[in-house]
Coordinates of C-alpha atoms in Angstrom, one line a residue:
Chain L
L6 CA 18.5 42.9 91.5
P7 CA 20.7 45.6 90.1
A8 CA 20.7 47.2 93.6
G9 CA 22.4 44.1 95.0
C10 CA 19.4 42.8 97.1
K11 CA 18.7 39.2 97.8
V12 CA 15.4 38.4 96.1
C13 CA 12.9 35.7 96.7
F14 CA 10.3 35.7 93.9
V15 CA 7.1 33.7 94.4
A16 CA 5.9 33.5 90.8
L17 CA 2.6 31.9 90.7
L18 CA 1.0 33.0 87.5
Q19 CA 3.7 32.7 84.8
S20 CA 6.6 30.4 84.0
F21 CA 10.2 31.4 84.7
S22 CA 10.9 32.0 81.0
H23 CA 8.2 34.6 80.8
Y24 CA 9.7 36.7 83.6
N25 CA 13.2 36.0 82.2
L26 CA 12.3 37.3 78.7
V27 CA 10.5 40.4 80.1
A28 CA 13.4 41.1 82.5
Q29 CA 15.9 40.8 79.7
K30 CA 14.1 43.5 77.8
L31 CA 14.5 45.6 80.9
G32 CA 18.1 44.8 81.1
V33 CA 18.1 42.3 84.0
N34 CA 19.2 38.7 83.6
L35 CA 17.2 36.5 85.9
R36 CA 19.0 33.3 84.9
A37 CA 22.4 34.7 85.9
A38 CA 21.0 36.1 89.1
K39 CA 19.7 32.6 90.0
E40 CA 23.0 31.0 89.2
R41 CA 24.9 33.3 91.5
G42 CA 22.4 32.7 94.3
Q43 CA 21.1 36.2 94.4
L44 CA 17.6 35.2 93.2
V45 CA 15.6 32.4 94.6
F46 CA 12.7 31.7 92.2
L47 CA 9.6 29.7 93.0
E48 CA 7.9 28.7 89.8
G49 CA 4.4 28.0 91.1
L50 CA 3.2 26.3 88.0
K51 CA 6.1 23.8 88.0
S52 CA 5.9 23.2 91.8
C53 CA 2.2 22.4 91.4
L54 CA 2.9 19.9 88.7
D55 CA 5.6 18.3 90.8
L56 CA 3.2 18.1 93.7
V57 CA 0.3 16.7 91.7
F58 CA 2.1 14.3 89.3
G59 CA 5.2 13.8 91.4
E60 CA 6.7 10.5 92.1
K61 CA 6.5 9.0 95.6
E62 CA 10.3 9.2 96.1
E63 CA 10.2 13.0 95.9
E64 CA 7.7 13.1 98.7
E65 CA 9.9 11.1 101.0
S66 CA 13.0 13.2 100.4
G67 CA 11.7 15.2 103.4
K68 CA 11.2 18.6 102.0
P69 CA 7.5 19.4 101.7
S70 CA 6.4 21.3 98.6
P71 CA 5.9 25.0 99.1
L72 CA 2.4 24.5 97.6
Q73 CA 1.7 21.7 100.1
F74 CA -1.6 23.3 101.1
M75 CA -3.2 22.2 97.8
S76 CA -3.3 18.6 98.7
E77 CA -4.1 19.0 102.4
S78 CA -7.5 19.7 103.8
N79 CA -6.3 22.4 106.1
S80 CA -5.1 25.3 104.0
N81 CA -2.4 26.8 106.0
L82 CA 0.5 28.2 104.1
K83 CA 3.2 27.3 106.5
A84 CA 5.2 25.4 103.9
L85 CA 5.2 28.4 101.6
F86 CA 6.3 30.6 104.5
D87 CA 9.1 28.3 105.4
F88 CA 10.3 28.4 101.8
V89 CA 10.4 32.2 101.9
R90 CA 12.1 32.3 105.3
T91 CA 14.8 29.8 104.2
S92 CA 15.4 31.7 100.9
L93 CA 15.9 35.1 102.5
T94 CA 17.6 34.3 105.8
P95 CA 21.2 35.2 105.0
S96 CA 23.9 32.6 105.3
D97 CA 27.3 33.5 106.5
S98 CA 28.8 33.7 103.0
D99 CA 26.0 36.1 101.7
S100 CA 27.0 39.6 101.1
W101 CA 23.8 40.8 99.6
K102 CA 22.0 43.9 100.7
G103 CA 18.5 43.8 102.3
P104 CA 16.1 41.0 101.2
V105 CA 13.1 41.5 99.0
L106 CA 10.1 39.3 98.7
L107 CA 8.1 39.5 95.5
V108 CA 4.7 37.8 95.0
D109 CA 2.9 37.5 91.7
D110 CA 0.1 37.2 92.4
L111 CA -1.4 36.7 95.8
S112 CA -5.0 36.3 94.5
V113 CA -4.0 33.0 92.9
L114 CA -3.6 31.4 96.3
L115 CA -7.3 31.9 96.9
S116 CA -8.1 30.2 93.6
L117 CA -6.0 27.2 94.7
G118 CA -8.1 26.7 97.8
A119 CA -6.3 28.8 100.5
A120 CA -8.7 30.6 102.8
P121 CA -8.4 34.4 103.0
V122 CA -7.3 34.2 106.6
A123 CA -4.5 31.8 105.7
V124 CA -3.3 34.1 103.0
L125 CA -3.3 37.1 105.4
D126 CA -1.5 35.0 108.1
F127 CA 1.1 34.1 105.5
I128 CA 1.7 37.7 104.6
H129 CA 1.8 38.6 108.3
Y130 CA 4.5 36.1 109.1
C131 CA 6.4 37.2 106.0
R132 CA 6.3 40.8 107.2
V133 CA 7.6 39.8 110.6
V134 CA 10.6 38.0 109.2
V135 CA 11.4 40.0 106.0
C136 CA 10.5 43.5 107.2
S137 CA 11.0 43.6 110.9
Q138 CA 13.7 41.0 111.4
L139 CA 15.7 41.2 108.2
K140 CA 14.9 44.9 107.4
G141 CA 13.8 44.1 103.9
N142 CA 10.9 44.8 101.7
I143 CA 7.9 43.0 100.4
V144 CA 6.1 43.7 97.1
V145 CA 2.9 41.9 96.4
L146 CA 0.6 42.0 93.4
V147 CA -3.1 41.4 93.8
H148 CA -6.0 41.6 91.4
S149 CA -8.8 43.9 92.2
N150 CA -11.9 45.1 90.4
E151 CA -14.4 47.7 91.5
D152 CA -17.4 45.7 90.6
S153 CA -15.8 42.4 91.7
E154 CA -18.0 39.9 93.4
D155 CA -15.1 38.0 94.8
E156 CA -15.5 38.8 98.5
E157 CA -12.6 36.7 99.6
N158 CA -10.3 38.6 97.3
D159 CA -11.7 41.9 98.5
L160 CA -11.0 41.0 102.0
V161 CA -7.4 40.2 101.2
V162 CA -6.9 43.3 99.2
N163 CA -8.5 45.6 101.8
S164 CA -6.4 44.1 104.6
L165 CA -3.2 44.5 102.5
C166 CA -4.0 48.1 101.8
H167 CA -4.3 48.9 105.4
H168 CA -0.9 47.4 106.2
S169 CA 1.0 48.7 103.2
D170 CA 3.3 51.7 103.1
L171 CA 2.7 52.2 99.4
I172 CA -0.2 51.2 97.1
L173 CA 0.2 51.4 93.3
W174 CA -3.1 51.0 91.7
A175 CA -3.0 50.5 87.9
E176 CA -6.3 50.7 86.1
G177 CA -7.9 51.6 82.8
L178 CA -9.2 55.1 82.1
A179 CA -12.6 55.9 83.5
T180 CA -13.6 57.4 80.2
G181 CA -13.0 54.1 78.4
F182 CA -10.5 52.5 76.2
C183 CA -7.9 54.7 74.5
K184 CA -5.3 53.5 72.1
D185 CA -2.5 55.8 73.2
V186 CA -3.0 55.9 76.9
H187 CA -3.6 52.5 78.3
G188 CA -4.6 53.6 81.8
Q189 CA -3.7 55.5 84.9
V190 CA -1.7 54.7 88.0
Chain N
K19 CA -19.2 33.9 77.6
A20 CA -15.6 33.9 76.6
L21 CA -13.0 32.0 75.0
I22 CA -10.1 30.8 76.8
L23 CA -7.0 30.1 75.1
P24 CA -4.6 28.0 77.0
G25 CA -1.0 28.9 77.5
G26 CA 1.2 29.2 74.6
P27 CA 3.5 26.5 73.4
L28 CA 7.1 26.9 74.3
L29 CA 10.0 25.3 72.6
L30 CA 11.4 23.2 75.3
S31 CA 14.7 22.2 73.9
A32 CA 15.9 25.7 73.2
R33 CA 16.2 28.5 75.7
P34 CA 14.3 31.6 74.5
A35 CA 17.5 33.6 74.1
E36 CA 19.1 30.9 72.0
M37 CA 15.9 30.5 70.0
A38 CA 16.0 34.2 69.1
T39 CA 19.5 34.1 67.8
S40 CA 19.0 30.9 65.8
F41 CA 15.9 32.4 64.2
Q42 CA 17.8 35.6 63.3
R43 CA 20.6 33.6 61.8
R44 CA 18.3 31.5 59.7
A45 CA 16.1 34.5 58.7
A46 CA 19.2 36.2 57.6
A47 CA 20.1 33.2 55.5
G48 CA 16.8 33.7 53.7
S49 CA 15.4 30.4 54.4
R50 CA 11.9 30.1 55.8
L51 CA 11.8 28.8 59.4
A52 CA 9.0 26.5 60.1
A53 CA 10.1 24.6 63.2
V54 CA 6.7 23.2 63.7
P55 CA 4.0 22.8 61.1
G56 CA 1.1 25.3 61.3
T57 CA 3.0 27.7 63.5
R58 CA 4.8 30.9 63.0
P59 CA 7.7 31.9 65.3
S60 CA 7.5 35.3 66.9
L61 CA 10.9 36.8 67.7
R62 CA 9.5 39.6 69.7
H63 CA 7.7 37.3 72.0
G64 CA 10.0 34.3 71.9
Q65 CA 6.9 32.2 71.2
L66 CA 5.3 30.1 68.6
L67 CA 2.1 31.5 67.2
L68 CA -0.8 29.5 65.9
S69 CA -4.1 30.3 64.4
C70 CA -7.3 29.7 66.4
G71 CA -9.1 28.8 63.2
L72 CA -10.7 32.2 62.7
P73 CA -8.5 34.7 61.1
S74 CA -10.7 37.6 62.2
L75 CA -10.3 36.5 65.8
D76 CA -6.6 36.0 65.4
S77 CA -6.2 39.6 64.5
V78 CA -8.5 40.8 67.3
L79 CA -6.4 39.0 69.9
G80 CA -3.2 40.4 68.5
W81 CA -1.3 37.2 68.4
W82 CA -1.7 33.7 69.5
G83 CA 0.3 32.1 72.2
A84 CA -1.3 29.0 73.7
G85 CA -2.2 29.6 77.3
P86 CA -5.6 28.5 78.6
G87 CA -8.1 30.1 76.3
T88 CA -11.6 30.2 77.9
L89 CA -14.8 30.7 76.0
P90 CA -17.6 31.6 78.4
E91 CA -20.6 30.1 76.5
D92 CA -23.3 32.0 74.9
K93 CA -26.8 31.1 76.2
Y94 CA -27.3 28.0 74.1
G95 CA -23.6 27.2 73.7
L96 CA -24.1 27.5 69.9
Y97 CA -21.4 30.0 69.0
S98 CA -18.8 29.0 71.6
N99 CA -19.0 25.4 70.3
L100 CA -18.6 26.7 66.8
L101 CA -15.3 28.4 67.8
L102 CA -14.2 25.3 69.5
K103 CA -14.8 23.4 66.2
Y104 CA -12.9 26.0 64.2
F105 CA -10.0 25.6 66.6
L106 CA -10.0 21.8 66.2
A107 CA -10.5 22.1 62.4
E108 CA -7.5 24.3 62.1
G109 CA -5.5 21.7 64.0
I110 CA -6.4 19.1 61.4
V111 CA -5.6 21.3 58.4
C112 CA -2.2 22.1 60.0
G113 CA -1.5 18.5 60.8
H114 CA -1.5 18.9 64.6
E115 CA -2.5 16.3 67.1
L116 CA -5.9 16.6 68.8
F117 CA -7.2 15.9 72.2
V118 CA -11.0 16.3 72.6
A119 CA -12.7 16.1 75.9
S120 CA -16.4 16.2 76.7
A121 CA -18.9 15.0 79.3
K122 CA -21.8 15.6 77.0
E123 CA -21.1 14.6 73.4
H124 CA -18.9 11.9 72.3
P125 CA -15.7 13.4 70.8
D126 CA -16.1 11.3 67.7
I127 CA -19.4 13.1 67.0
I128 CA -17.7 16.5 67.7
L129 CA -15.0 15.6 65.2
K130 CA -17.5 14.5 62.6
E131 CA -19.1 18.0 62.7
L132 CA -16.0 20.1 62.0
P133 CA -16.4 22.6 59.2
A134 CA -14.8 21.9 55.8
P135 CA -11.7 24.0 55.0
L136 CA -11.7 26.2 52.0
L137 CA -8.4 25.0 50.4
D138 CA -9.4 26.0 46.9
D139 CA -7.8 29.3 46.2
T140 CA -10.6 30.9 44.3
H141 CA -13.1 30.1 46.9
R142 CA -10.7 31.3 49.6
S143 CA -10.3 34.7 48.0
E144 CA -14.0 35.1 47.4
L145 CA -14.8 34.5 51.0
A146 CA -11.9 36.4 52.2
E147 CA -13.2 39.4 50.3
E148 CA -16.6 38.8 51.8
A149 CA -15.1 38.8 55.2
T150 CA -13.0 41.9 54.9
A151 CA -14.9 44.1 52.5
A152 CA -16.0 47.4 53.9
K153 CA -19.0 48.8 52.3
S154 CA -16.8 50.6 49.9
E155 CA -18.2 53.7 48.3
D156 CA -17.1 55.2 45.1
P157 CA -14.1 57.3 46.2
Q158 CA -15.1 60.0 43.7
D159 CA -18.2 60.8 45.7
S160 CA -17.4 63.9 47.6
M161 CA -19.1 64.3 50.9
K162 CA -21.3 67.3 51.3
I163 CA -22.3 67.5 55.0
A164 CA -19.6 65.3 56.4
W165 CA -16.8 66.9 54.3
R166 CA -14.5 66.9 57.3
Y167 CA -14.3 63.2 57.3
Q168 CA -13.4 63.0 53.6
N169 CA -9.7 62.7 54.2
L170 CA -9.8 60.1 56.9
P171 CA -8.8 56.6 56.0
K172 CA -11.7 54.2 55.3
M173 CA -12.6 52.0 58.3
E174 CA -12.4 48.4 57.6
A175 CA -15.3 46.3 58.8
S176 CA -13.1 43.4 59.7
P177 CA -9.7 43.8 61.3
T178 CA -7.2 42.6 58.7
P179 CA -4.9 39.8 59.7
S180 CA -1.4 41.1 59.6
T181 CA -0.1 38.1 57.7
K182 CA -1.6 35.4 55.7
F183 CA -2.1 33.0 58.6
G184 CA -4.9 30.7 59.3
H185 CA -7.6 29.3 57.1
Y186 CA -11.2 29.9 56.2
Y187 CA -13.9 27.3 56.7
D188 CA -17.3 26.6 55.1
I189 CA -19.7 25.8 57.9
S190 CA -22.3 24.7 55.6
K191 CA -20.2 21.6 54.9
T192 CA -18.5 19.1 57.2
M193 CA -14.9 18.2 56.9
A194 CA -14.2 15.3 54.5
P195 CA -13.0 12.1 56.3
E196 CA -9.9 11.9 54.1
L197 CA -8.4 14.9 55.8
F198 CA -8.5 13.0 59.1
Q199 CA -6.6 10.1 57.9
S200 CA -3.1 11.2 58.8
I201 CA -4.2 12.9 61.9
K202 CA -3.7 11.4 65.4
W203 CA -6.3 12.3 67.9
H204 CA -7.2 11.3 71.4
S205 CA -10.6 11.5 73.0
F206 CA -11.8 11.8 76.6
Y207 CA -15.5 11.1 77.0
L208 CA -16.3 11.1 80.7
P209 CA -19.1 8.6 80.7
E210 CA -16.8 6.0 79.1
E211 CA -13.8 6.7 81.4
L212 CA -13.3 3.8 83.8
S213 CA -13.6 4.8 87.4
F214 CA -10.3 3.8 88.7
Q215 CA -8.3 5.6 91.4
P216 CA -6.2 8.2 89.7
E217 CA -2.5 7.8 90.6
M218 CA -2.0 11.5 91.0
K219 CA -2.7 13.1 94.4
K220 CA -6.2 14.0 94.7
C221 CA -5.6 17.6 95.5
N222 CA -9.1 17.8 96.8
M223 CA -10.3 18.2 93.2
N224 CA -13.4 16.9 91.6
S225 CA -12.6 13.3 90.4
A226 CA -13.7 14.0 86.8
Y227 CA -11.2 16.9 86.5
T228 CA -8.6 14.8 88.2
R229 CA -9.0 12.0 85.6
L230 CA -9.0 14.5 82.7
L231 CA -5.8 16.1 83.9
Q232 CA -4.2 12.7 84.3
S233 CA -5.3 11.8 80.8
I234 CA -3.9 15.0 79.3
Q235 CA -0.6 14.7 81.2
R236 CA -0.3 11.1 80.0
I237 CA -0.7 12.1 76.4
I238 CA 1.7 15.0 76.7
C239 CA 4.4 12.6 78.1
Q240 CA 3.7 9.7 75.9
E241 CA 3.6 11.6 72.6
G242 CA 6.6 13.7 73.6
F243 CA 5.0 17.1 73.6
D244 CA 7.0 18.0 76.7
G245 CA 10.2 17.7 74.7
S246 CA 11.2 14.3 76.3
D247 CA 11.5 12.8 72.8
S248 CA 13.3 15.7 71.2
Q249 CA 15.7 13.8 69.0
K250 CA 13.3 11.4 67.6
K251 CA 10.6 12.9 65.5
Q252 CA 9.3 16.1 64.0
K253 CA 7.9 18.4 66.6
N254 CA 4.2 18.9 66.6
I255 CA 1.5 20.8 68.5
L256 CA -1.2 19.2 70.6
R257 CA -4.5 21.0 70.4
I258 CA -6.8 20.4 73.3
G259 CA -10.5 21.2 73.2
I260 CA -12.6 20.8 76.3
Q261 CA -16.4 21.2 76.1
S262 CA -18.6 22.8 78.8
L263 CA -16.1 22.5 81.7
G264 CA -17.8 23.3 85.0
S265 CA -21.2 22.0 83.9
M266 CA -23.1 19.5 86.0
L267 CA -22.1 16.7 83.7
W268 CA -18.5 17.0 85.0
G269 CA -19.8 16.4 88.5
D270 CA -19.3 20.1 89.5
D271 CA -22.1 21.9 91.2
I272 CA -21.1 25.4 90.5
C273 CA -23.7 25.7 87.8
S274 CA -26.5 24.3 89.8
S275 CA -26.0 25.8 93.2
D276 CA -25.7 29.2 94.7
T277 CA -23.4 27.9 97.5
P278 CA -21.5 25.1 95.8
E279 CA -19.8 22.5 98.0
D280 CA -16.5 22.9 96.1
T281 CA -15.7 26.3 94.7
H282 CA -12.1 25.5 94.0
S283 CA -12.1 22.5 91.7
L284 CA -12.5 24.4 88.5
T285 CA -9.8 26.9 89.3
K286 CA -7.4 24.3 90.6
F287 CA -8.0 22.4 87.4
L288 CA -7.2 25.4 85.3
Y289 CA -4.0 26.1 87.3
V290 CA -2.7 22.6 86.8
L291 CA -3.7 22.7 83.2
R292 CA -1.8 26.0 82.8
G293 CA 1.3 24.4 84.2
L294 CA 1.0 21.5 81.8
L295 CA 0.5 23.8 78.8
R296 CA 3.4 26.0 79.8
K297 CA 5.8 23.1 79.8
S298 CA 4.7 21.5 76.5
L299 CA 4.0 22.3 72.9
S300 CA 0.2 22.5 73.3
A301 CA -2.7 24.9 73.1
C302 CA -6.1 24.6 74.7
I303 CA -9.5 26.0 74.3
I304 CA -12.2 25.4 76.9
T305 CA -15.9 26.4 76.8
V306 CA -17.4 27.2 80.1
P307 CA -21.2 27.6 80.8
A308 CA -20.4 30.9 82.6
H309 CA -24.0 32.1 82.4
L310 CA -25.0 29.2 84.6
I311 CA -22.4 29.8 87.3
Q312 CA -24.2 31.6 90.1
N313 CA -21.1 32.5 92.0
K314 CA -19.5 35.3 89.9
A315 CA -16.3 35.2 91.8
I316 CA -15.5 31.9 90.2
M317 CA -15.6 33.4 86.7
E318 CA -13.4 36.2 87.8
R319 CA -10.8 33.8 89.0
V320 CA -11.2 31.7 85.9
T321 CA -10.5 34.8 83.8
N322 CA -7.3 35.6 85.8
L323 CA -6.0 32.1 85.3
S324 CA -6.6 32.1 81.6
D325 CA -4.4 33.7 79.0
M326 CA -7.3 34.6 76.8
V327 CA -11.0 35.0 77.5
V328 CA -13.4 35.9 74.8
G329 CA -17.2 35.9 75.4
L330 CA -19.8 35.7 72.8
E331 CA -23.1 37.2 73.6
S332 CA -25.7 36.0 71.3
F333 CA -28.8 38.0 70.4
I334 CA -31.0 35.0 70.3
G335 CA -34.0 35.4 72.5
S336 CA -32.9 38.9 73.7
E337 CA -34.5 42.2 72.8
R338 CA -31.5 43.0 70.7
E339 CA -32.5 40.3 68.2
T340 CA -35.2 42.6 66.8
N341 CA -33.3 45.8 67.4
P342 CA -32.7 47.5 64.0
L343 CA -29.4 48.8 65.3
Y344 CA -28.0 45.3 65.4
K345 CA -29.7 43.9 62.3
D346 CA -26.5 43.0 60.6
Y347 CA -25.1 40.9 63.5
H348 CA -25.9 37.9 65.5
G349 CA -24.2 38.9 68.7
L350 CA -21.5 40.8 70.4
V351 CA -17.9 39.8 71.2
H352 CA -16.5 40.7 74.6
V353 CA -12.8 40.3 75.1
H354 CA -12.0 39.9 78.8
Q355 CA -8.4 38.9 78.6
I356 CA -5.7 38.8 75.9
P357 CA -2.4 37.0 76.2
R358 CA 0.6 38.8 77.5
L359 CA 3.1 36.0 77.4
N360 CA 6.8 37.0 77.5
S361 CA 5.9 40.6 77.2
L362 CA 4.8 43.5 79.4
I363 CA 2.1 44.6 77.0
C364 CA -0.1 42.9 74.5
D365 CA -0.8 43.7 70.9
V366 CA -4.2 45.1 71.4
S367 CA -6.5 46.0 68.6
D368 CA -7.7 49.6 68.6
T369 CA -11.3 48.8 69.0
K370 CA -13.2 47.3 71.8
D371 CA -16.6 47.2 70.1
L372 CA -16.8 43.9 68.3
A373 CA -19.7 41.9 67.0
F374 CA -20.0 38.6 65.2
R375 CA -22.2 37.4 62.4
L376 CA -22.9 34.0 61.1
K377 CA -23.6 33.9 57.4
R378 CA -24.5 30.7 55.5
K379 CA -20.9 29.7 55.0
L380 CA -18.8 32.0 57.2
F381 CA -18.6 33.1 60.7
T382 CA -16.8 36.4 61.2
I383 CA -15.9 38.8 63.9
E384 CA -16.0 42.5 63.0
R385 CA -15.9 45.9 64.4
L386 CA -19.4 47.0 65.4
H387 CA -20.8 49.5 63.0
L388 CA -24.1 51.1 63.9
P389 CA -26.1 52.0 60.8
P390 CA -26.8 55.8 60.4
D391 CA -29.7 56.9 62.5
L392 CA -32.1 58.4 60.0
S393 CA -35.0 59.1 62.4
D394 CA -36.2 62.5 63.5
T395 CA -35.0 62.3 67.0
V396 CA -31.9 64.1 68.0
S397 CA -30.3 61.4 70.0
R398 CA -29.8 57.8 68.9
T399 CA -32.3 55.9 70.9
S400 CA -33.5 52.5 70.0
K401 CA -36.6 52.5 67.9
Q402 CA -38.2 50.1 70.4
D403 CA -38.1 52.7 73.1
L404 CA -39.8 55.1 70.8
A405 CA -42.4 52.6 69.8
E406 CA -43.1 51.9 73.4
S407 CA -43.5 55.6 74.2
A408 CA -45.8 56.1 71.3
K409 CA -48.0 53.3 72.5
L410 CA -48.2 54.7 76.0
L411 CA -49.1 58.1 74.7
S412 CA -51.9 56.8 72.5
S413 CA -53.5 55.0 75.5
G414 CA -53.5 58.2 77.4
C415 CA -50.7 57.6 79.9
G416 CA -49.0 60.9 79.2
A417 CA -47.0 61.0 82.4
M418 CA -45.5 57.6 82.0
A419 CA -44.6 58.2 78.3
I420 CA -42.5 61.3 79.3
G421 CA -40.5 59.0 81.4
K422 CA -39.3 57.2 78.2
K423 CA -36.9 58.9 76.1
H424 CA -37.0 62.2 74.3
L425 CA -40.5 62.9 73.1
D426 CA -41.1 66.6 73.4
F427 CA -44.3 68.4 73.0

């Protein structure tokens, strides 16, 4: 945001106020960025509630929820992709620098019923639009454990690793817990 | 396994930034700020903190927000249920509103079995001492062999709570009915819920979970926990306790099958619940029969969707029950997840080795202290291993005995 990029943040795990408070401590004001149109924020938890408990009228307003896949039997993430594409495609009045897509965290989509292939397709389409067409960047967070038995998650993580330019792996120390050093990157 | 604490309560009517300044102003004026009974505001986290009912657990977890808190159950569900009861009991003592859901036991019965609070000061301090006392030695004794350690601070057996927050309970007595009188509570007992079509979209979720979510959402709205009634009454907290979620009694087959039909209902439920908790003044603890869930991926996902996950591993029926190393304890505590709400890091305690013990009146969580090993062997092996080796030797199976630990000839 301080670099002047247009940002689309798909925040699935925490509420807006969590990110806002953390960002404030780091010197960035998310609320202001949202108000001036630089930040498009998808609060997954709230969207999910709107989808699940929402009134019928909202449904008919024409715009499908980005988390539409949760209530459908086919789990394609097209609605989510459309949301990202619309958010980051620059309008004529936009003067922002390259777009950035942030996702926290992709593993949640699997917990919500999306198939691994659907998740990978979603990322693929995002890369085509955000990286190739719009010359922007994508930053995605996933959970991963060495002794994880979540094969679907492993599939997504491995595939993402192959397609990524940079992988930042944060983990605890191999020697165990230490009070002063939380872990290594 | 584990405890799950649901998302923290958020003050809806105030933006966190505004909340911080108003707290500072009031604090400067010297008046005690107690916006909601039984809670403590945390400026650093822009959050309200509450006690889970067990002060020793509060300090282990650093601080209490209110995101989903998951308790993977111990083998017989004994201890996780106890923690659930502490959580609910604390709610009553603080004057919070309760929502109790179960598919197994009627919530009325659960509420009848809550432990009695120790509100009498002398009793409290007695038991508090019992809970936090290290085996204190006479400081005059100088150490002969371990003289190097003389100047190190004494280790406390139990992590001390940083403030006087929370209450102690006597589990040998049940809570007196008078304490319930002013408390509002709601129950959800699955067998008694009418089977009507829920109004909310099905979301391809198990119908029992769907009904439970709808019930929780209805109470949150009706009672104004989502801030919709902000002008009218004193704000309060809704404490939600859910028993054995994921078990067969909820219509879920993840505990009975290796390849369950629906692997997503539980995680979807948790996600929607998380959303509900984030936008209301509520806190939730769920026990989950994790040891019965065959598909371990599900528990991993449950952990990622919970703010807090604390597992209790009971020694009952395991070889550790008779192991002299663990004789002072009834089980181990595994913390899989601690809350990091509104912050990049969490207040983590500096020890990961925790155990619990259940005395006649009190349940406490403490740092695991192994007793000194006074045997002749060089390394600390369990005495059982030695006994086994000795038996094998005496029956003439020399080669096999050497395979066990450290017996040299």
